[in-house]
mmCIF file of C-alpha atoms in Angstrom:
data_model
loop_
_atom_site.group_PDB
_atom_site.id
_atom_site.type_symbol
_atom_site.label_atom_id
_atom_site.label_comp_id
_atom_site.label_asym_id
_atom_site.label_seq_id
_atom_site.Cartn_x
_atom_site.Cartn_y
_atom_site.Cartn_z
ATOM 1 C CA MET A 86 0.000 0.000 0.000
ATOM 2 C CA ILE A 87 1.283 3.469 -0.890
ATOM 3 C CA GLN A 88 2.052 5.628 2.157
ATOM 4 C CA ARG A 89 2.055 9.425 2.264
ATOM 5 C CA THR A 90 4.177 11.688 4.437
ATOM 6 C CA VAL A 91 4.970 15.330 5.142
ATOM 7 C CA ASP A 92 7.789 14.537 7.593
ATOM 8 C CA LEU A 93 10.822 15.610 5.610
ATOM 9 C CA GLY A 94 13.450 16.635 8.131
ATOM 10 C CA PRO A 95 16.945 15.435 7.155
ATOM 11 C CA ALA A 96 16.741 12.790 9.878
ATOM 12 C CA ASP A 97 13.423 11.523 8.459
ATOM 13 C CA LEU A 98 14.957 11.083 5.008
ATOM 14 C CA ALA A 99 17.486 8.593 6.350
ATOM 15 C CA ALA A 100 14.680 6.052 6.901
ATOM 16 C CA TYR A 101 14.264 5.409 3.158
ATOM 17 C CA SER A 102 16.296 3.205 0.834
ATOM 18 C CA ALA A 103 16.393 5.997 -1.754
ATOM 19 C CA ILE A 104 14.763 9.337 -2.484
ATOM 20 C CA LEU A 105 13.386 9.483 -6.013
ATOM 21 C CA ASP A 106 12.783 12.883 -7.596
ATOM 22 C CA VAL A 107 10.576 12.226 -10.624
ATOM 23 C CA ARG A 108 10.525 15.833 -11.868
ATOM 24 C CA SER A 109 12.287 16.985 -15.012
ATOM 25 C CA PRO A 110 16.089 17.445 -15.022
ATOM 26 C CA SER A 111 15.819 21.262 -15.015
ATOM 27 C CA GLU A 112 13.537 21.198 -11.960
ATOM 28 C CA PHE A 113 15.948 18.830 -10.234
ATOM 29 C CA ALA A 114 18.946 21.044 -11.047
ATOM 30 C CA LEU A 115 17.266 24.079 -9.512
ATOM 31 C CA ASP A 116 16.797 22.313 -6.163
ATOM 32 C CA HIS A 117 16.098 18.861 -4.756
ATOM 33 C CA LEU A 118 15.959 16.991 -1.480
ATOM 34 C CA PRO A 119 19.357 15.989 -0.080
ATOM 35 C CA GLY A 120 20.594 12.740 -1.617
ATOM 36 C CA ALA A 121 17.757 12.542 -4.143
ATOM 37 C CA ILE A 122 18.150 10.623 -7.413
ATOM 38 C CA ASN A 123 16.574 12.157 -10.499
ATOM 39 C CA LEU A 124 14.401 9.608 -12.323
ATOM 40 C CA PRO A 125 12.129 11.863 -14.401
ATOM 41 C CA VAL A 126 8.846 10.464 -15.622
ATOM 42 C CA LEU A 127 8.877 13.303 -18.186
ATOM 43 C CA ASP A 128 12.047 15.044 -19.294
ATOM 44 C CA ASP A 129 12.091 18.775 -20.064
ATOM 45 C CA ALA A 130 11.235 18.412 -23.755
ATOM 46 C CA GLU A 131 8.453 15.876 -23.078
ATOM 47 C CA ARG A 132 6.991 18.037 -20.339
ATOM 48 C CA ALA A 133 6.943 21.045 -22.678
ATOM 49 C CA GLU A 134 5.371 18.974 -25.450
ATOM 50 C CA VAL A 135 2.560 17.666 -23.254
ATOM 51 C CA GLY A 136 1.987 21.057 -21.625
ATOM 52 C CA THR A 137 1.730 22.830 -24.964
ATOM 53 C CA GLU A 138 -0.792 20.291 -26.258
ATOM 54 C CA TYR A 139 -2.802 20.584 -23.037
ATOM 55 C CA VAL A 140 -3.006 24.394 -23.210
ATOM 56 C CA GLN A 141 -3.169 24.992 -26.946
ATOM 57 C CA GLY A 142 -4.654 21.780 -28.305
ATOM 58 C CA SER A 143 -6.578 18.823 -26.903
ATOM 59 C CA LYS A 144 -6.532 18.007 -23.220
ATOM 60 C CA PHE A 145 -7.424 14.408 -24.042
ATOM 61 C CA LEU A 146 -4.574 14.006 -26.513
ATOM 62 C CA ALA A 147 -2.201 15.645 -24.044
ATOM 63 C CA ARG A 148 -3.161 13.188 -21.296
ATOM 64 C CA ARG A 149 -2.895 10.221 -23.656
ATOM 65 C CA ARG A 150 0.503 11.329 -24.954
ATOM 66 C CA GLY A 151 1.681 12.078 -21.412
ATOM 67 C CA ALA A 152 0.566 8.656 -20.178
ATOM 68 C CA ALA A 153 2.500 6.918 -22.952
ATOM 69 C CA LEU A 154 5.653 8.888 -22.222
ATOM 70 C CA VAL A 155 5.375 8.366 -18.472
ATOM 71 C CA ALA A 156 4.855 4.616 -18.870
ATOM 72 C CA ARG A 157 7.811 4.340 -21.234
ATOM 73 C CA ASN A 158 10.113 6.324 -18.939
ATOM 74 C CA ILE A 159 9.134 4.400 -15.806
ATOM 75 C CA ALA A 160 9.798 1.135 -17.669
ATOM 76 C CA ARG A 161 13.229 2.453 -18.598
ATOM 77 C CA HIS A 162 13.961 3.289 -14.948
ATOM 78 C CA LEU A 163 12.801 -0.163 -13.832
ATOM 79 C CA GLU A 164 15.094 -1.824 -16.331
ATOM 80 C CA GLY A 165 17.938 0.571 -15.525
ATOM 81 C CA PRO A 166 18.695 2.278 -12.166
ATOM 82 C CA LEU A 167 15.953 0.474 -10.221
ATOM 83 C CA SER A 168 16.914 -3.000 -11.436
ATOM 84 C CA ALA A 169 19.566 -3.309 -8.729
ATOM 85 C CA PHE A 170 17.070 -3.253 -5.845
ATOM 86 C CA ASP A 171 15.508 -6.323 -4.240
ATOM 87 C CA GLY A 172 12.187 -6.716 -2.440
ATOM 88 C CA SER A 173 13.336 -4.771 0.593
ATOM 89 C CA PHE A 174 13.544 -1.517 -1.374
ATOM 90 C CA ARG A 175 11.647 1.318 0.365
ATOM 91 C CA PRO A 176 11.746 4.498 -1.762
ATOM 92 C CA LEU A 177 10.445 7.972 -0.995
ATOM 93 C CA ILE A 178 9.002 9.577 -4.149
ATOM 94 C CA TYR A 179 8.132 13.186 -4.871
ATOM 95 C CA CYS A 180 7.315 15.496 -7.764
ATOM 96 C CA TRP A 181 6.527 19.222 -7.818
ATOM 97 C CA ARG A 182 3.248 19.563 -5.958
ATOM 98 C CA GLY A 183 0.148 18.032 -7.508
ATOM 99 C CA GLY A 184 1.189 14.405 -7.230
ATOM 100 C CA GLN A 185 0.398 13.223 -10.755
ATOM 101 C CA ARG A 186 3.984 12.358 -11.675
ATOM 102 C CA SER A 187 4.890 10.902 -8.277
ATOM 103 C CA GLY A 188 1.547 9.074 -8.198
ATOM 104 C CA ALA A 189 2.270 7.384 -11.529
ATOM 105 C CA MET A 190 5.693 6.212 -10.388
ATOM 106 C CA ALA A 191 4.385 5.132 -6.980
ATOM 107 C CA THR A 192 1.526 3.117 -8.462
ATOM 108 C CA ILE A 193 3.832 1.009 -10.611
ATOM 109 C CA LEU A 194 6.522 0.590 -7.933
ATOM 110 C CA ASP A 195 3.829 -0.439 -5.455
ATOM 111 C CA GLN A 196 2.670 -3.116 -7.899
ATOM 112 C CA VAL A 197 6.227 -4.409 -8.041
ATOM 113 C CA GLY A 198 5.926 -5.056 -4.323
ATOM 114 C CA TRP A 199 8.081 -2.267 -2.934
ATOM 115 C CA GLY A 200 7.018 -0.285 0.121
ATOM 116 C CA VAL A 201 6.467 3.113 -1.456
ATOM 117 C CA THR A 202 6.012 6.457 0.312
ATOM 118 C CA VAL A 203 4.965 9.620 -1.534
ATOM 119 C CA VAL A 204 5.615 13.148 -0.291
ATOM 120 C CA TYR A 205 2.259 14.837 0.177
ATOM 121 C CA GLY A 206 2.507 18.236 -1.493
ATOM 122 C CA GLY A 207 5.719 17.251 -3.282
ATOM 123 C CA TYR A 208 8.836 19.371 -3.397
ATOM 124 C CA GLN A 209 6.845 22.379 -2.174
ATOM 125 C CA THR A 210 6.417 20.662 1.209
ATOM 126 C CA TRP A 211 10.199 20.482 1.567
ATOM 127 C CA ARG A 212 10.689 24.050 0.348
ATOM 128 C CA ARG A 213 8.253 25.408 2.947
ATOM 129 C CA GLN A 214 10.316 23.765 5.693
ATOM 130 C CA VAL A 215 13.528 25.318 4.361
ATOM 131 C CA VAL A 216 11.965 28.781 4.144
ATOM 132 C CA ARG A 217 10.509 28.481 7.633
ATOM 133 C CA ALA A 218 13.881 27.476 9.108
ATOM 134 C CA LEU A 219 16.035 30.036 7.294
ATOM 135 C CA TYR A 220 13.688 32.998 6.881
ATOM 136 C CA GLU A 221 11.060 32.836 9.609
ATOM 137 C CA THR A 222 12.888 31.580 12.732
ATOM 138 C CA SER A 223 16.113 32.358 14.550
ATOM 139 C CA LEU A 224 19.164 30.144 14.205
ATOM 140 C CA ARG A 225 19.228 27.570 16.985
ATOM 141 C CA CYS A 226 23.021 27.296 17.293
ATOM 142 C CA ARG A 227 25.795 29.493 18.683
ATOM 143 C CA LEU A 228 28.316 30.672 16.123
ATOM 144 C CA THR A 229 31.986 31.619 16.388
ATOM 145 C CA LEU A 230 33.563 33.354 13.393
ATOM 146 C CA ILE A 231 37.027 32.872 11.954
ATOM 147 C CA ASP A 232 37.823 36.311 10.588
ATOM 148 C CA GLY A 233 40.756 37.696 8.666
ATOM 149 C CA PRO A 234 41.837 39.108 5.315
ATOM 150 C CA THR A 235 42.136 37.145 2.076
ATOM 151 C CA GLY A 236 44.923 34.559 2.255
ATOM 152 C CA ALA A 237 44.948 34.421 6.062
ATOM 153 C CA GLY A 238 44.169 30.682 6.108
ATOM 154 C CA LYS A 239 40.587 30.780 7.366
ATOM 155 C CA THR A 240 39.458 27.843 5.239
ATOM 156 C CA GLU A 241 42.450 25.745 6.266
ATOM 157 C CA LEU A 242 41.836 26.502 9.947
ATOM 158 C CA LEU A 243 38.184 25.545 9.548
ATOM 159 C CA ALA A 244 39.255 22.190 8.079
ATOM 160 C CA ARG A 245 41.703 21.620 10.948
ATOM 161 C CA LEU A 246 39.003 22.370 13.499
ATOM 162 C CA SER A 247 36.563 19.998 11.799
ATOM 163 C CA ALA A 248 39.153 17.209 11.746
ATOM 164 C CA ASP A 249 39.733 17.828 15.451
ATOM 165 C CA GLY A 250 36.070 17.267 16.272
ATOM 166 C CA VAL A 251 34.936 20.892 16.509
ATOM 167 C CA GLN A 252 31.541 21.618 14.965
ATOM 168 C CA THR A 253 32.020 23.661 11.793
ATOM 169 C CA LEU A 254 29.903 25.032 8.974
ATOM 170 C CA ASP A 255 31.729 25.361 5.643
ATOM 171 C CA LEU A 256 29.709 27.975 3.784
ATOM 172 C CA GLU A 257 32.128 28.211 0.861
ATOM 173 C CA PHE A 258 31.837 24.473 0.241
ATOM 174 C CA LEU A 259 28.034 24.653 0.360
ATOM 175 C CA ALA A 260 28.061 27.665 -1.982
ATOM 176 C CA GLY A 261 30.626 26.247 -4.386
ATOM 177 C CA HIS A 262 32.629 29.469 -4.171
ATOM 178 C CA ARG A 263 35.624 30.788 -2.206
ATOM 179 C CA GLY A 264 33.895 34.088 -1.550
ATOM 180 C CA SER A 265 36.127 36.418 -3.575
ATOM 181 C CA LEU A 266 36.299 37.761 -7.106
ATOM 182 C CA PHE A 267 38.585 34.853 -8.011
ATOM 183 C CA GLY A 268 36.707 32.365 -5.894
ATOM 184 C CA ALA A 269 34.581 30.294 -8.281
ATOM 185 C CA PHE A 270 35.653 26.635 -8.381
ATOM 186 C CA GLY A 271 32.784 25.226 -10.425
ATOM 187 C CA PRO A 272 29.150 25.976 -11.205
ATOM 188 C CA GLN A 273 27.460 27.443 -8.161
ATOM 189 C CA PRO A 274 24.185 25.963 -6.936
ATOM 190 C CA SER A 275 21.014 27.969 -7.341
ATOM 191 C CA GLN A 276 19.913 30.042 -4.351
ATOM 192 C CA LYS A 277 17.315 27.396 -3.486
ATOM 193 C CA LEU A 278 19.779 24.509 -3.703
ATOM 194 C CA PHE A 279 22.276 26.432 -1.559
ATOM 195 C CA GLU A 280 19.556 26.919 1.042
ATOM 196 C CA THR A 281 18.673 23.222 0.942
ATOM 197 C CA ARG A 282 22.333 22.331 1.540
ATOM 198 C CA LEU A 283 22.529 24.856 4.373
ATOM 199 C CA TYR A 284 19.301 23.623 5.985
ATOM 200 C CA ALA A 285 20.538 20.022 5.886
ATOM 201 C CA ALA A 286 23.931 20.993 7.330
ATOM 202 C CA LEU A 287 22.345 22.961 10.176
ATOM 203 C CA ALA A 288 20.049 20.036 10.985
ATOM 204 C CA ASP A 289 23.129 17.999 11.951
ATOM 205 C CA VAL A 290 24.326 20.631 14.425
ATOM 206 C CA ASP A 291 24.235 19.999 18.171
ATOM 207 C CA PRO A 292 22.815 23.279 19.568
ATOM 208 C CA ALA A 293 24.531 22.647 22.901
ATOM 209 C CA ARG A 294 27.955 23.081 21.268
ATOM 210 C CA PRO A 295 29.309 26.120 19.417
ATOM 211 C CA VAL A 296 29.692 26.055 15.632
ATOM 212 C CA VAL A 297 32.719 27.643 13.986
ATOM 213 C CA VAL A 298 32.140 29.322 10.634
ATOM 214 C CA GLU A 299 34.311 31.419 8.353
ATOM 215 C CA ALA A 300 33.388 35.105 8.331
ATOM 216 C CA GLU A 301 31.774 35.997 5.011
ATOM 217 C CA SER A 302 29.933 38.883 3.449
ATOM 218 C CA SER A 303 26.189 38.524 3.013
ATOM 219 C CA ARG A 304 26.847 37.131 -0.494
ATOM 220 C CA ILE A 305 29.144 34.280 -1.511
ATOM 221 C CA GLY A 306 29.529 34.564 -5.251
ATOM 222 C CA ALA A 307 25.998 34.531 -6.645
ATOM 223 C CA VAL A 308 24.182 33.217 -3.555
ATOM 224 C CA THR A 309 22.960 35.183 -0.548
ATOM 225 C CA LEU A 310 23.085 34.126 3.079
ATOM 226 C CA PRO A 311 19.527 33.821 4.456
ATOM 227 C CA PRO A 312 18.454 36.195 7.248
ATOM 228 C CA SER A 313 18.627 33.768 10.173
ATOM 229 C CA LEU A 314 22.264 32.908 9.442
ATOM 230 C CA TRP A 315 23.386 36.430 8.543
ATOM 231 C CA THR A 316 21.816 37.879 11.709
ATOM 232 C CA ALA A 317 23.533 35.245 13.864
ATOM 233 C CA MET A 318 26.888 35.864 12.154
ATOM 234 C CA GLN A 319 26.682 39.605 12.745
ATOM 235 C CA ALA A 320 26.193 39.019 16.476
ATOM 236 C CA ALA A 321 28.787 36.221 16.826
ATOM 237 C CA PRO A 322 32.182 36.562 18.502
ATOM 238 C CA SER A 323 35.168 36.271 16.181
ATOM 239 C CA PHE A 324 38.797 35.170 16.173
ATOM 240 C CA LEU A 325 41.090 37.212 13.930
ATOM 241 C CA LEU A 326 43.726 35.548 11.778
ATOM 242 C CA ASP A 327 46.314 38.041 10.503
ATOM 243 C CA PRO A 328 49.517 36.402 9.232
ATOM 244 C CA PRO A 329 52.256 38.470 7.539
ATOM 245 C CA PRO A 330 51.731 39.505 3.906
ATOM 246 C CA GLU A 331 54.376 37.157 2.474
ATOM 247 C CA ARG A 332 52.625 34.147 3.984
ATOM 248 C CA ARG A 333 49.308 35.294 2.605
ATOM 249 C CA VAL A 334 50.810 35.674 -0.884
ATOM 250 C CA ALA A 335 52.227 32.152 -0.726
ATOM 251 C CA ARG A 336 48.886 30.696 0.383
ATOM 252 C CA ILE A 337 46.922 32.483 -2.340
ATOM 253 C CA LEU A 338 49.348 31.241 -4.990
ATOM 254 C CA THR A 339 48.811 27.701 -3.695
ATOM 255 C CA ASP A 340 45.053 27.925 -3.200
ATOM 256 C CA TYR A 341 44.455 29.485 -6.614
ATOM 257 C CA ALA A 342 46.982 27.445 -8.581
ATOM 258 C CA ASP A 343 44.205 26.251 -10.901
ATOM 259 C CA LEU A 344 43.330 29.829 -11.801
ATOM 260 C CA ALA A 345 46.974 30.835 -12.222
ATOM 261 C CA ALA A 346 47.373 28.013 -14.738
ATOM 262 C CA ASP A 347 44.451 29.298 -16.840
ATOM 263 C CA ALA A 348 45.760 32.528 -18.372
ATOM 264 C CA GLY A 349 42.577 33.292 -20.289
ATOM 265 C CA ARG A 350 40.304 32.913 -17.284
ATOM 266 C CA LEU A 351 42.646 34.966 -15.072
ATOM 267 C CA ASP A 352 42.780 37.783 -17.623
ATOM 268 C CA ALA A 353 38.990 37.805 -17.967
ATOM 269 C CA ILE A 354 38.570 38.160 -14.194
ATOM 270 C CA LEU A 355 41.179 40.909 -13.952
ATOM 271 C CA SER A 356 39.430 42.774 -16.767
ATOM 272 C CA ARG A 357 36.270 42.960 -14.679
ATOM 273 C CA LEU A 358 38.139 44.910 -11.998
ATOM 274 C CA ALA A 359 38.023 47.975 -14.263
ATOM 275 C CA ARG A 360 34.677 48.800 -12.668
ATOM 276 C CA HIS A 361 36.372 49.307 -9.280
ATOM 277 C CA LEU A 362 39.924 50.469 -10.048
ATOM 278 C CA SER A 363 41.714 52.677 -12.523
ATOM 279 C CA LYS A 364 42.319 51.402 -16.032
ATOM 280 C CA ALA A 365 46.065 51.893 -15.560
ATOM 281 C CA THR A 366 46.089 49.661 -12.463
ATOM 282 C CA VAL A 367 44.078 46.924 -14.124
ATOM 283 C CA SER A 368 46.244 47.126 -17.226
ATOM 284 C CA ARG A 369 49.370 46.688 -15.104
ATOM 285 C CA TRP A 370 47.908 43.647 -13.373
ATOM 286 C CA ARG A 371 46.943 42.075 -16.678
ATOM 287 C CA ASP A 372 50.515 42.631 -17.899
ATOM 288 C CA LEU A 373 51.920 41.028 -14.740
ATOM 289 C CA ALA A 374 49.642 38.015 -15.248
ATOM 290 C CA ALA A 375 50.630 37.704 -18.893
ATOM 291 C CA ALA A 376 54.321 37.851 -17.923
ATOM 292 C CA GLY A 377 53.813 35.148 -15.276
ATOM 293 C CA ASP A 378 54.841 37.448 -12.404
ATOM 294 C CA LEU A 379 52.077 36.144 -10.167
ATOM 295 C CA GLU A 380 53.842 36.846 -6.877
ATOM 296 C CA THR A 381 53.973 40.573 -7.624
ATOM 297 C CA LEU A 382 50.419 40.485 -8.937
ATOM 298 C CA VAL A 383 49.059 38.833 -5.788
ATOM 299 C CA GLY A 384 50.975 41.227 -3.535
ATOM 300 C CA GLU A 385 49.480 44.227 -5.279
ATOM 301 C CA LEU A 386 46.000 42.699 -5.305
ATOM 302 C CA ILE A 387 46.244 42.224 -1.539
ATOM 303 C CA ASP A 388 47.475 45.770 -0.953
ATOM 304 C CA GLN A 389 45.197 47.647 -3.359
ATOM 305 C CA HIS A 390 42.088 45.479 -3.751
ATOM 306 C CA TYR A 391 41.516 42.850 -1.078
ATOM 307 C CA ASP A 392 42.678 44.632 2.074
ATOM 308 C CA PRO A 393 40.859 47.927 1.407
ATOM 309 C CA ALA A 394 37.650 45.949 0.815
ATOM 310 C CA TYR A 395 38.254 43.919 3.972
ATOM 311 C CA ARG A 396 38.818 47.030 6.086
ATOM 312 C CA ARG A 397 35.557 48.524 4.841
ATOM 313 C CA ALA A 398 33.680 45.371 5.805
ATOM 314 C CA VAL A 399 35.210 44.718 9.243
ATOM 315 C CA ARG A 400 32.675 45.002 12.042
ATOM 316 C CA PRO A 401 33.440 45.519 15.752
ATOM 317 C CA THR A 402 32.444 42.811 18.218
ATOM 318 C CA THR A 403 32.381 42.844 21.986
ATOM 319 C CA ALA A 404 31.436 39.212 22.544
ATOM 320 C CA ALA A 405 34.167 36.829 23.698
ATOM 321 C CA VAL A 406 34.901 33.509 22.033
ATOM 322 C CA GLU A 407 34.070 30.612 24.367
ATOM 323 C CA ALA A 408 37.167 29.489 26.237
ATOM 324 C CA ASP A 409 37.316 25.887 25.010
ATOM 325 C CA VAL A 410 36.826 26.894 21.380
ATOM 326 C CA LEU A 411 39.360 29.716 21.724
ATOM 327 C CA THR A 412 41.981 27.268 23.030
ATOM 328 C CA ARG A 413 41.405 24.874 20.118
ATOM 329 C CA ILE A 414 41.510 27.694 17.581
ATOM 330 C CA ARG A 415 44.758 29.110 18.960
ATOM 331 C CA SER A 416 46.375 25.682 18.966
ATOM 332 C CA LEU A 417 45.290 24.696 15.466
ATOM 333 C CA SER A 418 46.020 28.102 13.894
ATOM 334 C CA ALA A 419 49.720 27.793 14.673
ATOM 335 C CA GLY A 420 51.777 28.226 11.519
ATOM 336 C CA LEU A 421 49.005 29.640 9.358
#
C-alpha cells in the first residue's frame, strides 16, 4: 500500500532506501531533497510537449501522450537504475506539488511489491520547511567566526578544526565558491539549492555546542546568506587571523593554482576589476599576469584590492569567544 508523508526533516529522510525525484532534469537542477536521485517520468522536452498540447490543443490528446511517455520512462527506470534493488527496497518519491507524476511512479513501484512512500505536497512541502527554518525563525546554534583578510588561512583553519572534532559550517563548500572575485571553483548551486544544503547541514548541528564558521559577506559569489544565518553571524564573537603579507601571498598562490594556470580565465577576471579600479592599475595587473609574475600580482592585489575591501567590511564585536573553542583555535592556527 502506498504511504504518504509530510515529515521531511533530514533525519526523516534517512529512513528510506532511496529518495526518487521524478521531476524533469531542469527542476531537479534548480533544487532537490538531499541525496535525491533524479528519475524523471517526463524530461524537459516531453513536459513542454505535453503542456503545450494541453493548453493549446486537446486536453485528451495531451493526457494520452503524457501517459505513454510516463509509462515508457518508468519502464526504462525499472530496467535501468531500479533494477539493482531487491524486495526490501523502500523508496520515498516526490514530484513538484500536484502528485500526478509521483503518483504514476508510486503506483507502478507499489505493484512491483516495494514499500512506497509519496511526499504529500511534493517538493513544495520540503521548500516550505527550508523557508521556515532560514527565513522565519532564529538560528538555533551558537556561532563563532574565523575572521581575517584574504589569504589568512581561514578555510584551512576551519578544516583543521573539523578534523579535530569541533563543529564547523563550511559555507564556501556549500556555496561552491571561495567568496572572492577569483573564488569560483565550479558551477554554483542555485539560491534554493544552496539553502537546501545549508538547511541540511544545520540540521546535523548539536545546539549545545558552538559552531565555527568562516566570516563571510552577506553574499558568496551569486548566492545570498539567508536572514537567520546572517543575523547570527553579525552578532557572533570572532577570532582574527592576521599572518604576515608574504605568507598570505604564498597561500593564495597555492590555493588558486588552478586559476593561475588558466591565463585566459585569469585575464577575464582581472578585466572585470576595471569597474572598481583605474584602467592603468588593471592594465598593469593584466601585464603582470601575462608575464607570469604572479607573486607581484598577488601582492598588489592584496594591498590595493583585497585589504581595502576587507577594512571597509570589518565590524566591531564585543562578545568573547568561548574558552574551550578559543583554546582549540589558537592551537590549530599555529603556523598559518
